[in-house]
Amino acid sequence: MPSATPSATEAHEPDPVLVVDFGAQYAQLIARRVREARVYSEIVPSTTPVAEMLAKNPPAIILSGGPSSVYEEGAPRVDRSLFEAGVPVFGMCYGFQLMAELLGGTVDDNGAREYGRTPLAVAKSGSTLFEGTPDQQTVWMSHGDACSAAPAGFAVTASTDVVPVAAFENDEQKLYGVQYHPEVMHTTHGQQVLEHFLYRGAGIEPSWTTSNVVEEAVAAIREQVGSKRAICGLSGGVDSAVAAALVQKAIGSQLTCVYVDHGLMRKRESEQVEKDFVAATGVQLKVVDAEERFLAALARVSDPEQKRKIIGREFIRVFEQAQAELVAEAGEAGEDVAFLVQGTLYPDVVESGGGTGTANIKSHHNVGGLPDDIEFELVEPLRKLFKDEVRIVGQELGLPEEIVQRQPFPGPGLGIRIVGEVTKDRLDLLREADAIAREELTAAGLDRDIWQCPVVLLADVRSVGVQGDGRTYGHPIVLRPVSSEDAMTTDWSRLPYDVLSRISTRITNEVDEVNRVVLDITSKPPGTIEWE
């Protein structure tokens, strides 16, 4: 089963700074910010025993925020021994309060609630955390409880108008904490404070780079695959392209890429995959026409989670068929095709309920959507990386810009951009609308200004319209332009009105059965990037 198969990079990863997740919406962002500081990081759930955390040999540990109160029954906790192990610890928000409470400080509901941008007064500007930052700065707060007294041995280094202890530091024990969220961009000097903890408080050298990733991944892949062969599920997206390029660098002709033309791709993308990727990498490519198979499996299915699982199952079945054909072609003397390469990313793992102990948001076709009886051993060289890190790895490998900078596209394709049953007619309709949106965004020079722009068909919804002096009853199309760095948090992109107008006019004029275009202006959280 997939869960029992180690990632191709795990054996060679550096000792990670651990981010202990107490249910924070920003836990993944903390890990991302640590990596921005050129320090490797991983997320672990707060239920992880301290001994298990320390077994990873972390150079530092960060305690995330969370929605609980430290004194309420059932609130997540860590054992006090964590602070006595000699490992530098940095608490943020709930993690800060938990550290204060466990070490003898006072945390209570004293009415000192702060939400959003808040002025912070730094009491000791030369401290480990605040060296070189202004005495007055803006931070992002989100708390109801507050620390009113620091534990013994801690210096209070910052406060706000209503919170007397907004930061504390204990250099002797290498324990630090702040009430606010330094990981979010609204905290003006947050990255600097985080880096001060990593470099000055924990004494970590910033040496983790994407070059390390390439070298370590190639070595790990060679060790895992040996002399056997592998196939890679190539979707045409950045993730699978970079994963394939990494594996090809490691094992060369032992890799065959399999492109499943499942009928769920955008307009002209199948042709581009077959032409552009092969030209860029020279890999062996096997194309499987599986459109009828996928549409038959998805018939009469509207539930998004079920659609994802069906698509994941059919992918594996097609790969198994391709595996059998490759083995037959090689004959008895050929090596077994025992490995399946996937472009699984860290956000895929997190959102599928893996790695953090948090709830399953949605099953990604290459994580929670895989069938239990999978016959391949997985090779997932990107499993611990965020999207922007994958792009950098792609550049390191020499992939062309049009592949590396391609906007993200979900593995299940347009199957999860149709709200309702997936049919050939609906796919064709959505393909035309999506092509128009992409053409206009490119013409306006906005491709690099947005993270991606999913175009969604509300197939189970109809609205009244007027076209050609007559009443229509057509489908709405949703535009979902978003801006992000790593897909863990996003904001909706403020596209120019004239561009939105052109997209809307063209779609309603050129696409049959569509009489309305709407704009999704929801951030993530609370929404996800995709609708399904």
C-alpha positions as semicolon CSV with decimal commas, in nm:
position;residue;x (nm);y (nm);z (nm)
1;M;0,000;0,000;0,000
2;P;0,120;0,359;-0,062
3;S;0,140;0,450;0,305
4;A;0,397;0,175;0,366
5;T;0,628;0,292;0,091
6;P;0,897;0,545;0,185
7;S;0,959;0,853;-0,024
8;A;1,260;0,841;-0,251
9;T;1,418;1,130;-0,062
10;E;1,358;1,031;0,300
11;A;1,682;0,839;0,348
12;H;1,893;1,140;0,252
13;E;1,705;1,434;0,407
14;P;1,885;1,666;0,648
15;D;1,782;1,681;1,012
16;P;1,461;1,886;1,005
17;V;1,346;2,178;1,212
18;L;1,014;2,041;1,338
19;V;0,695;2,246;1,325
20;V;0,458;2,100;1,583
21;D;0,103;2,147;1,453
22;F;-0,162;2,232;1,713
23;G;-0,433;2,265;1,451
24;A;-0,312;2,596;1,309
25;Q;-0,427;2,715;0,970
26;Y;-0,073;2,847;0,920
27;A;0,135;2,541;1,020
28;Q;0,230;2,474;0,659
29;L;0,318;2,838;0,609
30;I;0,556;2,824;0,908
31;A;0,736;2,529;0,750
32;R;0,752;2,722;0,422
33;R;0,901;3,030;0,592
34;V;1,167;2,817;0,759
35;R;1,266;2,682;0,419
36;E;1,280;3,038;0,284
37;A;1,549;3,088;0,548
38;R;1,741;2,800;0,378
39;V;1,673;2,562;0,665
40;Y;1,495;2,231;0,607
41;S;1,167;2,183;0,797
42;E;0,892;1,927;0,844
43;I;0,552;1,928;1,017
44;V;0,456;1,680;1,290
45;P;0,123;1,654;1,476
46;S;0,109;1,767;1,838
47;T;0,024;1,407;1,934
48;T;0,377;1,297;1,839
49;P;0,558;1,177;2,156
50;V;0,853;1,394;2,258
51;A;1,087;1,095;2,230
52;E;0,977;1,047;1,868
53;M;1,037;1,415;1,793
54;L;1,384;1,404;1,946
55;A;1,466;1,085;1,753
56;K;1,455;1,297;1,435
57;N;1,751;1,492;1,578
58;P;1,592;1,833;1,515
59;P;1,821;2,135;1,546
60;A;1,516;2,334;1,664
61;I;1,145;2,293;1,728
62;I;0,867;2,544;1,654
63;L;0,529;2,526;1,825
64;S;0,250;2,650;1,598
65;G;-0,065;2,843;1,679
66;G;-0,402;2,678;1,717
67;P;-0,769;2,743;1,794
68;S;-0,774;2,604;2,152
69;S;-0,726;2,759;2,495
70;V;-0,437;2,607;2,686
71;Y;-0,645;2,558;3,001
72;E;-0,953;2,401;2,843
73;E;-1,018;2,028;2,876
74;G;-0,885;1,828;2,584
75;A;-0,663;2,107;2,450
76;P;-0,357;1,976;2,260
77;R;-0,038;1,972;2,463
78;V;0,321;1,854;2,463
79;D;0,509;1,703;2,753
80;R;0,711;1,950;2,959
81;S;1,021;1,737;2,895
82;L;1,038;1,894;2,549
83;F;1,166;2,215;2,709
84;E;1,425;2,026;2,913
85;A;1,582;1,836;2,623
86;G;1,830;2,106;2,527
87;V;1,671;2,164;2,185
88;P;1,593;2,531;2,104
89;V;1,215;2,592;2,099
90;F;1,015;2,881;1,953
91;G;0,645;2,916;2,042
92;M;0,400;3,113;1,828
93;C;0,053;3,222;1,947
94;Y;-0,098;2,905;2,104
95;G;0,251;2,750;2,114
96;F;0,373;3,057;2,300
97;Q;0,091;3,034;2,552
98;L;0,143;2,660;2,600
99;M;0,513;2,714;2,669
100;A;0,428;2,988;2,920
101;E;0,168;2,774;3,097
102;L;0,383;2,459;3,115
103;L;0,685;2,648;3,249
104;G;0,498;2,829;3,526
105;G;0,382;3,149;3,361
106;T;0,026;3,282;3,369
107;V;-0,217;3,248;3,078
108;D;-0,578;3,350;3,120
109;D;-0,883;3,500;2,956
110;N;-0,841;3,856;3,080
111;G;-1,031;4,023;2,798
112;A;-0,711;4,115;2,612
113;R;-0,833;4,000;2,273
114;E;-0,646;4,107;1,962
115;Y;-0,722;4,019;1,601
116;G;-0,551;4,140;1,286
117;R;-0,287;4,411;1,257
118;T;-0,165;4,522;1,600
119;P;0,109;4,768;1,710
120;L;0,391;4,594;1,900
121;A;0,631;4,771;2,134
122;V;0,974;4,607;2,157
123;A;1,114;4,642;2,509
124;K;1,462;4,507;2,432
125;S;1,563;4,594;2,079
126;G;1,899;4,420;2,112
127;S;1,751;4,086;2,214
128;T;1,806;3,762;2,025
129;L;1,472;3,786;1,842
130;F;1,446;4,161;1,786
131;E;1,803;4,268;1,709
132;G;1,796;4,520;1,423
133;T;1,416;4,559;1,414
134;P;1,225;4,880;1,504
135;D;1,107;4,950;1,858
136;Q;0,757;4,997;1,715
137;Q;0,632;4,748;1,455
138;T;0,310;4,598;1,324
139;V;0,229;4,232;1,386
140;W;-0,062;3,999;1,309
141;M;-0,251;3,888;1,619
142;S;-0,526;3,628;1,654
143;H;-0,594;3,542;2,018
144;G;-0,849;3,564;2,296
145;D;-0,632;3,447;2,587
146;A;-0,313;3,625;2,685
147;C;0,005;3,571;2,884
148;S;0,004;3,811;3,178
149;A;0,318;3,682;3,350
150;A;0,624;3,519;3,196
151;P;0,781;3,205;3,346
152;A;1,076;3,248;3,581
153;G;1,403;3,306;3,398
154;F;1,238;3,461;3,091
155;A;1,291;3,822;2,983
156;V;0,982;4,001;2,849
157;T;1,098;4,157;2,524
158;A;0,776;4,296;2,371
159;S;0,423;4,401;2,464
160;T;0,111;4,561;2,318
161;D;-0,135;4,810;2,460
162;V;-0,342;4,530;2,617
163;V;-0,099;4,237;2,646
164;P;0,191;4,285;2,888
165;V;0,380;3,977;2,763
166;A;0,374;3,962;2,383
167;A;0,722;3,806;2,354
168;F;0,969;3,647;2,592
169;E;1,317;3,501;2,565
170;N;1,542;3,272;2,770
171;D;1,885;3,262;2,606
172;E;2,030;3,025;2,866
173;Q;1,773;2,753;2,788
174;K;1,729;2,866;2,425
175;L;1,352;2,901;2,467
176;Y;1,168;3,181;2,286
177;G;0,812;3,280;2,212
178;V;0,587;3,546;2,060
179;Q;0,212;3,595;2,096
180;Y;0,169;3,691;1,731
181;H;0,214;3,519;1,393
182;P;0,558;3,603;1,248
183;E;0,496;3,368;0,954
184;V;0,226;3,580;0,785
185;M;0,314;3,864;0,551
186;H;0,107;4,113;0,754
187;T;0,371;4,094;1,031
188;T;0,620;4,349;0,906
189;H;0,940;4,196;1,047
190;G;0,816;3,842;1,096
191;Q;1,064;3,665;0,869
192;Q;1,350;3,855;1,030
193;V;1,237;3,747;1,379
194;L;1,199;3,386;1,264
195;E;1,547;3,390;1,109
196;H;1,690;3,539;1,428
197;F;1,553;3,240;1,619
198;L;1,696;2,994;1,366
199;Y;2,038;3,157;1,322
200;R;2,102;3,328;1,655
201;G;1,883;3,138;1,901
202;A;1,931;2,789;1,760
203;G;2,268;2,846;1,590
204;I;2,161;2,686;1,262
205;E;2,365;2,751;0,947
206;P;2,141;2,841;0,647
207;S;2,268;2,576;0,405
208;W;1,961;2,395;0,267
209;T;1,909;2,468;-0,103
210;T;1,735;2,317;-0,405
211;S;2,077;2,199;-0,525
212;N;2,083;1,978;-0,216
213;V;1,739;1,849;-0,315
214;V;1,854;1,745;-0,663
215;E;2,170;1,571;-0,540
216;E;1,995;1,393;-0,254
217;A;1,692;1,293;-0,462
218;V;1,903;1,149;-0,744
219;A;2,108;0,941;-0,498
220;A;1,796;0,819;-0,317
221;I;1,618;0,726;-0,641
222;R;1,915;0,522;-0,761
223;E;1,928;0,344;-0,427
224;Q;1,554;0,271;-0,428
225;V;1,511;0,161;-0,790
226;G;1,839;-0,020;-0,843
227;S;1,847;-0,199;-1,179
228;K;1,469;-0,229;-1,213
229;R;1,250;-0,010;-1,428
230;A;0,999;0,261;-1,345
231;I;0,707;0,432;-1,510
232;C;0,601;0,788;-1,444
233;G;0,249;0,918;-1,459
234;L;0,301;1,222;-1,678
235;S;0,017;1,474;-1,665
236;G;0,184;1,762;-1,849
237;G;0,196;1,970;-1,531
238;V;0,499;2,108;-1,347
239;D;0,498;1,845;-1,073
240;S;0,503;1,532;-1,285
241;A;0,744;1,692;-1,534
242;V;0,999;1,776;-1,264
243;A;0,954;1,437;-1,097
244;A;1,014;1,265;-1,432
245;A;1,320;1,478;-1,504
246;L;1,466;1,395;-1,160
247;V;1,409;1,024;-1,204
248;Q;1,547;1,027;-1,559
249;K;1,860;1,201;-1,430
250;A;1,894;0,920;-1,177
251;I;1,814;0,608;-1,383
252;G;1,808;0,719;-1,748
253;S;1,654;0,469;-1,989
254;Q;1,513;0,261;-1,702
255;L;1,229;0,518;-1,695
256;T;0,931;0,520;-1,928
257;C;0,679;0,802;-1,897
258;V;0,315;0,712;-1,944
259;Y;0,074;0,984;-2,048
260;V;-0,288;0,889;-1,989
261;D;-0,512;1,081;-2,227
262;H;-0,819;1,053;-2,005
263;G;-1,027;1,312;-2,187
264;L;-1,016;1,546;-1,887
265;M;-0,741;1,777;-2,012
266;R;-0,780;2,134;-2,131
267;K;-0,793;2,233;-2,496
268;R;-0,484;2,129;-2,698
269;E;-0,294;2,017;-2,385
270;S;-0,260;1,652;-2,483
271;E;-0,085;1,750;-2,804
272;Q;0,145;1,985;-2,612
273;V;0,241;1,713;-2,364
274;E;0,332;1,468;-2,638
275;K;0,538;1,725;-2,826
276;D;0,691;1,969;-2,575
277;F;0,793;1,742;-2,290
278;V;0,956;1,481;-2,510
279;A;1,143;1,753;-2,696
280;A;1,265;1,904;-2,368
281;T;1,374;1,585;-2,193
282;G;1,412;1,310;-2,450
283;V;1,232;1,060;-2,226
284;Q;1,058;0,752;-2,357
285;L;0,686;0,832;-2,373
286;K;0,398;0,587;-2,399
287;V;0,057;0,743;-2,471
288;V;-0,257;0,559;-2,360
289;D;-0,595;0,667;-2,499
290;A;-0,830;0,610;-2,206
291;E;-1,101;0,872;-2,256
292;E;-1,387;0,624;-2,294
293;R;-1,273;0,428;-1,990
294;F;-1,265;0,733;-1,762
295;L;-1,596;0,875;-1,882
296;A;-1,764;0,539;-1,833
297;A;-1,628;0,515;-1,478
298;L;-1,744;0,871;-1,399
299;A;-2,093;0,831;-1,546
300;R;-2,372;0,940;-1,309
301;V;-2,119;1,039;-1,038
302;S;-2,154;1,389;-0,891
303;D;-1,989;1,362;-0,548
304;P;-1,646;1,533;-0,571
305;E;-1,467;1,298;-0,332
306;Q;-1,600;0,996;-0,520
307;K;-1,487;1,149;-0,850
308;R;-1,136;1,197;-0,718
309;K;-1,117;0,838;-0,594
310;I;-1,250;0,701;-0,924
311;I;-0,995;0,901;-1,122
312;G;-0,716;0,785;-0,891
313;R;-0,827;0,423;-0,924
314;E;-0,850;0,438;-1,302
315;F;-0,507;0,600;-1,325
316;I;-0,353;0,307;-1,139
317;R;-0,542;0,049;-1,344
318;V;-0,418;0,212;-1,666
319;F;-0,062;0,220;-1,532
320;E;-0,085;-0,148;-1,445
321;Q;-0,197;-0,216;-1,801
322;A;0,097;-0,011;-1,932
323;Q;0,328;-0,200;-1,697
324;A;0,215;-0,535;-1,836
325;E;0,266;-0,413;-2,192
326;L;0,616;-0,284;-2,114
327;V;0,713;-0,613;-1,950
328;A;0,577;-0,807;-2,247
329;E;0,774;-0,586;-2,486
330;A;1,095;-0,643;-2,288
331;G;1,055;-1,023;-2,285
332;E;1,188;-1,259;-2,021
333;A;1,531;-1,093;-2,013
334;G;1,386;-0,753;-1,931
335;E;1,389;-0,604;-1,583
336;D;1,057;-0,580;-1,397
337;V;0,867;-0,252;-1,404
338;A;0,824;-0,231;-1,029
339;F;0,809;0,143;-0,957
340;L;0,559;0,421;-1,018
341;V;0,692;0,778;-1,015
342;Q;0,452;1,048;-0,899
343;G;0,476;1,425;-0,866
344;T;0,323;1,428;-0,517
345;L;0,388;1,757;-0,333
346;Y;0,381;1,844;0,036
347;P;0,047;2,032;0,009
348;D;-0,105;1,717;-0,151
349;V;0,006;1,511;0,147
350;V;-0,112;1,767;0,402
351;E;-0,457;1,820;0,245
352;S;-0,509;1,446;0,216
353;G;-0,467;1,415;0,592
354;G;-0,110;1,291;0,588
355;G;0,191;1,415;0,777
356;T;0,020;1,643;1,027
357;G;-0,249;1,446;1,201
358;T;-0,508;1,694;1,079
359;A;-0,837;1,620;0,909
360;N;-0,865;1,515;0,546
361;I;-0,960;1,822;0,340
362;K;-0,981;1,633;0,010
363;S;-0,823;1,323;-0,141
364;H;-0,565;1,407;-0,402
365;H;-0,568;1,151;-0,681
366;N;-0,205;1,061;-0,606
367;V;-0,240;1,038;-0,226
368;G;-0,575;0,968;-0,063
369;G;-0,728;0,865;-0,396
370;L;-0,499;0,565;-0,456
371;P;-0,654;0,217;-0,433
372;D;-0,543;-0,014;-0,151
373;D;-0,436;-0,293;-0,387
374;I;-0,176;-0,090;-0,575
375;E;0,095;-0,318;-0,718
376;F;0,369;-0,059;-0,763
377;E;0,624;0,073;-0,518
378;L;0,600;0,453;-0,523
379;V;0,884;0,690;-0,604
380;E;0,788;1,041;-0,490
381;P;1,095;1,266;-0,507
382;L;0,894;1,588;-0,455
383;R;0,682;1,470;-0,162
384;K;0,839;1,713;0,086
385;L;0,847;2,019;-0,143
386;F;0,619;2,316;-0,199
387;K;0,523;2,424;-0,551
388;D;0,766;2,715;-0,580
389;E;1,049;2,489;-0,462
390;V;0,955;2,241;-0,735
391;R;0,982;2,517;-0,996
392;I;1,334;2,597;-0,875
393;V;1,428;2,229;-0,893
394;G;1,295;2,224;-1,250
395;Q;1,517;2,518;-1,338
396;E;1,814;2,341;-1,177
397;L;1,741;2,042;-1,404
398;G;1,734;2,262;-1,714
399;L;1,366;2,227;-1,800
400;P;1,234;2,502;-2,032
401;E;1,049;2,801;-1,890
402;E;0,716;2,706;-2,052
403;I;0,713;2,383;-1,850
404;V;0,858;2,515;-1,523
405;Q;0,632;2,821;-1,507
406;R;0,314;2,649;-1,624
407;Q;0,023;2,735;-1,396
408;P;-0,084;2,448;-1,168
409;F;-0,346;2,211;-1,306
410;P;-0,499;1,936;-1,091
411;G;-0,418;1,573;-1,166
412;P;-0,788;1,482;-1,193
413;G;-0,812;1,751;-1,461
414;L;-1,141;1,908;-1,561
415;G;-1,322;1,624;-1,384
416;I;-1,310;1,828;-1,064
417;R;-1,389;2,157;-1,235
418;I;-1,735;2,039;-1,330
419;V;-1,971;2,066;-1,035
420;G;-2,198;1,774;-1,115
421;E;-2,173;1,472;-1,342
422;V;-1,884;1,462;-1,588
423;T;-1,991;1,408;-1,951
424;K;-1,823;1,455;-2,287
425;D;-2,051;1,748;-2,377
426;R;-1,985;1,923;-2,048
427;L;-1,610;1,872;-2,083
428;D;-1,614;2,021;-2,432
429;L;-1,813;2,320;-2,306
430;L;-1,572;2,379;-2,020
431;R;-1,269;2,335;-2,245
432;E;-1,388;2,622;-2,468
433;A;-1,457;2,854;-2,174
434;D;-1,122;2,771;-2,014
435;A;-0,935;2,832;-2,340
436;I;-1,092;3,177;-2,374
437;A;-0,995;3,273;-2,017
438;R;-0,636;3,155;-2,068
439;E;-0,605;3,335;-2,401
440;E;-0,721;3,667;-2,254
441;L;-0,499;3,639;-1,945
442;T;-0,198;3,568;-2,167
443;A;-0,285;3,854;-2,402
444;A;-0,303;4,088;-2,102
445;G;0,039;3,972;-1,976
446;L;-0,106;3,841;-1,649
447;D;0,015;3,480;-1,655
448;R;0,297;3,543;-1,407
449;D;0,090;3,775;-1,187
450;I;-0,152;3,504;-1,075
451;W;-0,092;3,159;-0,929
452;Q;-0,363;3,000;-1,141
453;C;-0,715;3,064;-1,267
454;P;-0,941;2,760;-1,243
455;V;-1,248;2,790;-1,467
456;V;-1,542;2,601;-1,318
457;L;-1,865;2,482;-1,481
458;L;-2,168;2,472;-1,251
459;A;-2,329;2,190;-1,447
460;D;-2,607;2,130;-1,196
461;V;-2,703;2,499;-1,187
462;R;-2,891;2,697;-1,449
463;S;-2,982;3,063;-1,456
464;V;-3,213;3,275;-1,667
465;G;-3,057;3,502;-1,926
466;V;-3,137;3,700;-2,240
467;Q;-2,951;3,637;-2,565
468;G;-3,069;3,739;-2,911
469;D;-3,384;3,897;-2,766
470;G;-3,486;3,560;-2,630
471;R;-3,494;3,393;-2,290
472;T;-3,213;3,148;-2,216
473;Y;-3,165;2,900;-1,936
474;G;-2,793;2,833;-1,931
475;H;-2,506;2,732;-1,707
476;P;-2,287;2,972;-1,506
477;I;-1,910;2,967;-1,547
478;V;-1,698;3,060;-1,244
479;L;-1,360;3,232;-1,274
480;R;-1,129;3,160;-0,978
481;P;-0,808;3,367;-1,023
482;V;-0,585;3,333;-0,715
483;S;-0,247;3,459;-0,598
484;S;-0,018;3,247;-0,381
485;E;0,339;3,143;-0,308
486;D;0,287;2,779;-0,215
487;A;-0,086;2,693;-0,252
488;M;-0,129;2,653;0,123
489;T;-0,279;3,001;0,155
490;T;-0,415;3,211;-0,132
491;D;-0,594;3,537;-0,198
492;W;-0,813;3,614;-0,496
493;S;-0,635;3,807;-0,771
494;R;-0,759;4,161;-0,843
495;L;-0,770;4,132;-1,222
496;P;-0,835;4,447;-1,425
497;Y;-1,204;4,502;-1,496
498;D;-1,148;4,532;-1,869
499;V;-0,984;4,187;-1,878
500;L;-1,269;4,034;-1,680
501;S;-1,515;4,204;-1,913
502;R;-1,348;4,062;-2,224
503;I;-1,343;3,712;-2,077
504;S;-1,710;3,731;-1,979
505;T;-1,820;3,873;-2,315
506;R;-1,631;3,615;-2,516
507;I;-1,747;3,318;-2,307
508;T;-2,116;3,415;-2,319
509;N;-2,091;3,493;-2,693
510;E;-1,881;3,196;-2,804
511;V;-1,970;2,908;-2,572
512;D;-2,308;2,743;-2,616
513;E;-2,530;2,694;-2,310
514;V;-2,340;2,950;-2,099
515;N;-2,520;3,275;-2,023
516;R;-2,348;3,396;-1,706
517;V;-1,987;3,441;-1,583
518;V;-1,919;3,498;-1,213
519;L;-1,604;3,578;-1,014
520;D;-1,501;3,383;-0,701
521;I;-1,343;3,625;-0,450
522;T;-1,289;3,378;-0,163
523;S;-0,946;3,342;-0,003
524;K;-0,790;3,016;0,118
525;P;-0,875;2,959;0,396
526;P;-1,173;2,938;0,424
527;G;-1,210;2,811;0,066
528;T;-0,983;2,580;-0,130
529;I;-0,837;2,671;-0,470
530;E;-1,041;2,413;-0,657
531;W;-1,417;2,391;-0,605
532;E;-1,411;2,011;-0,575
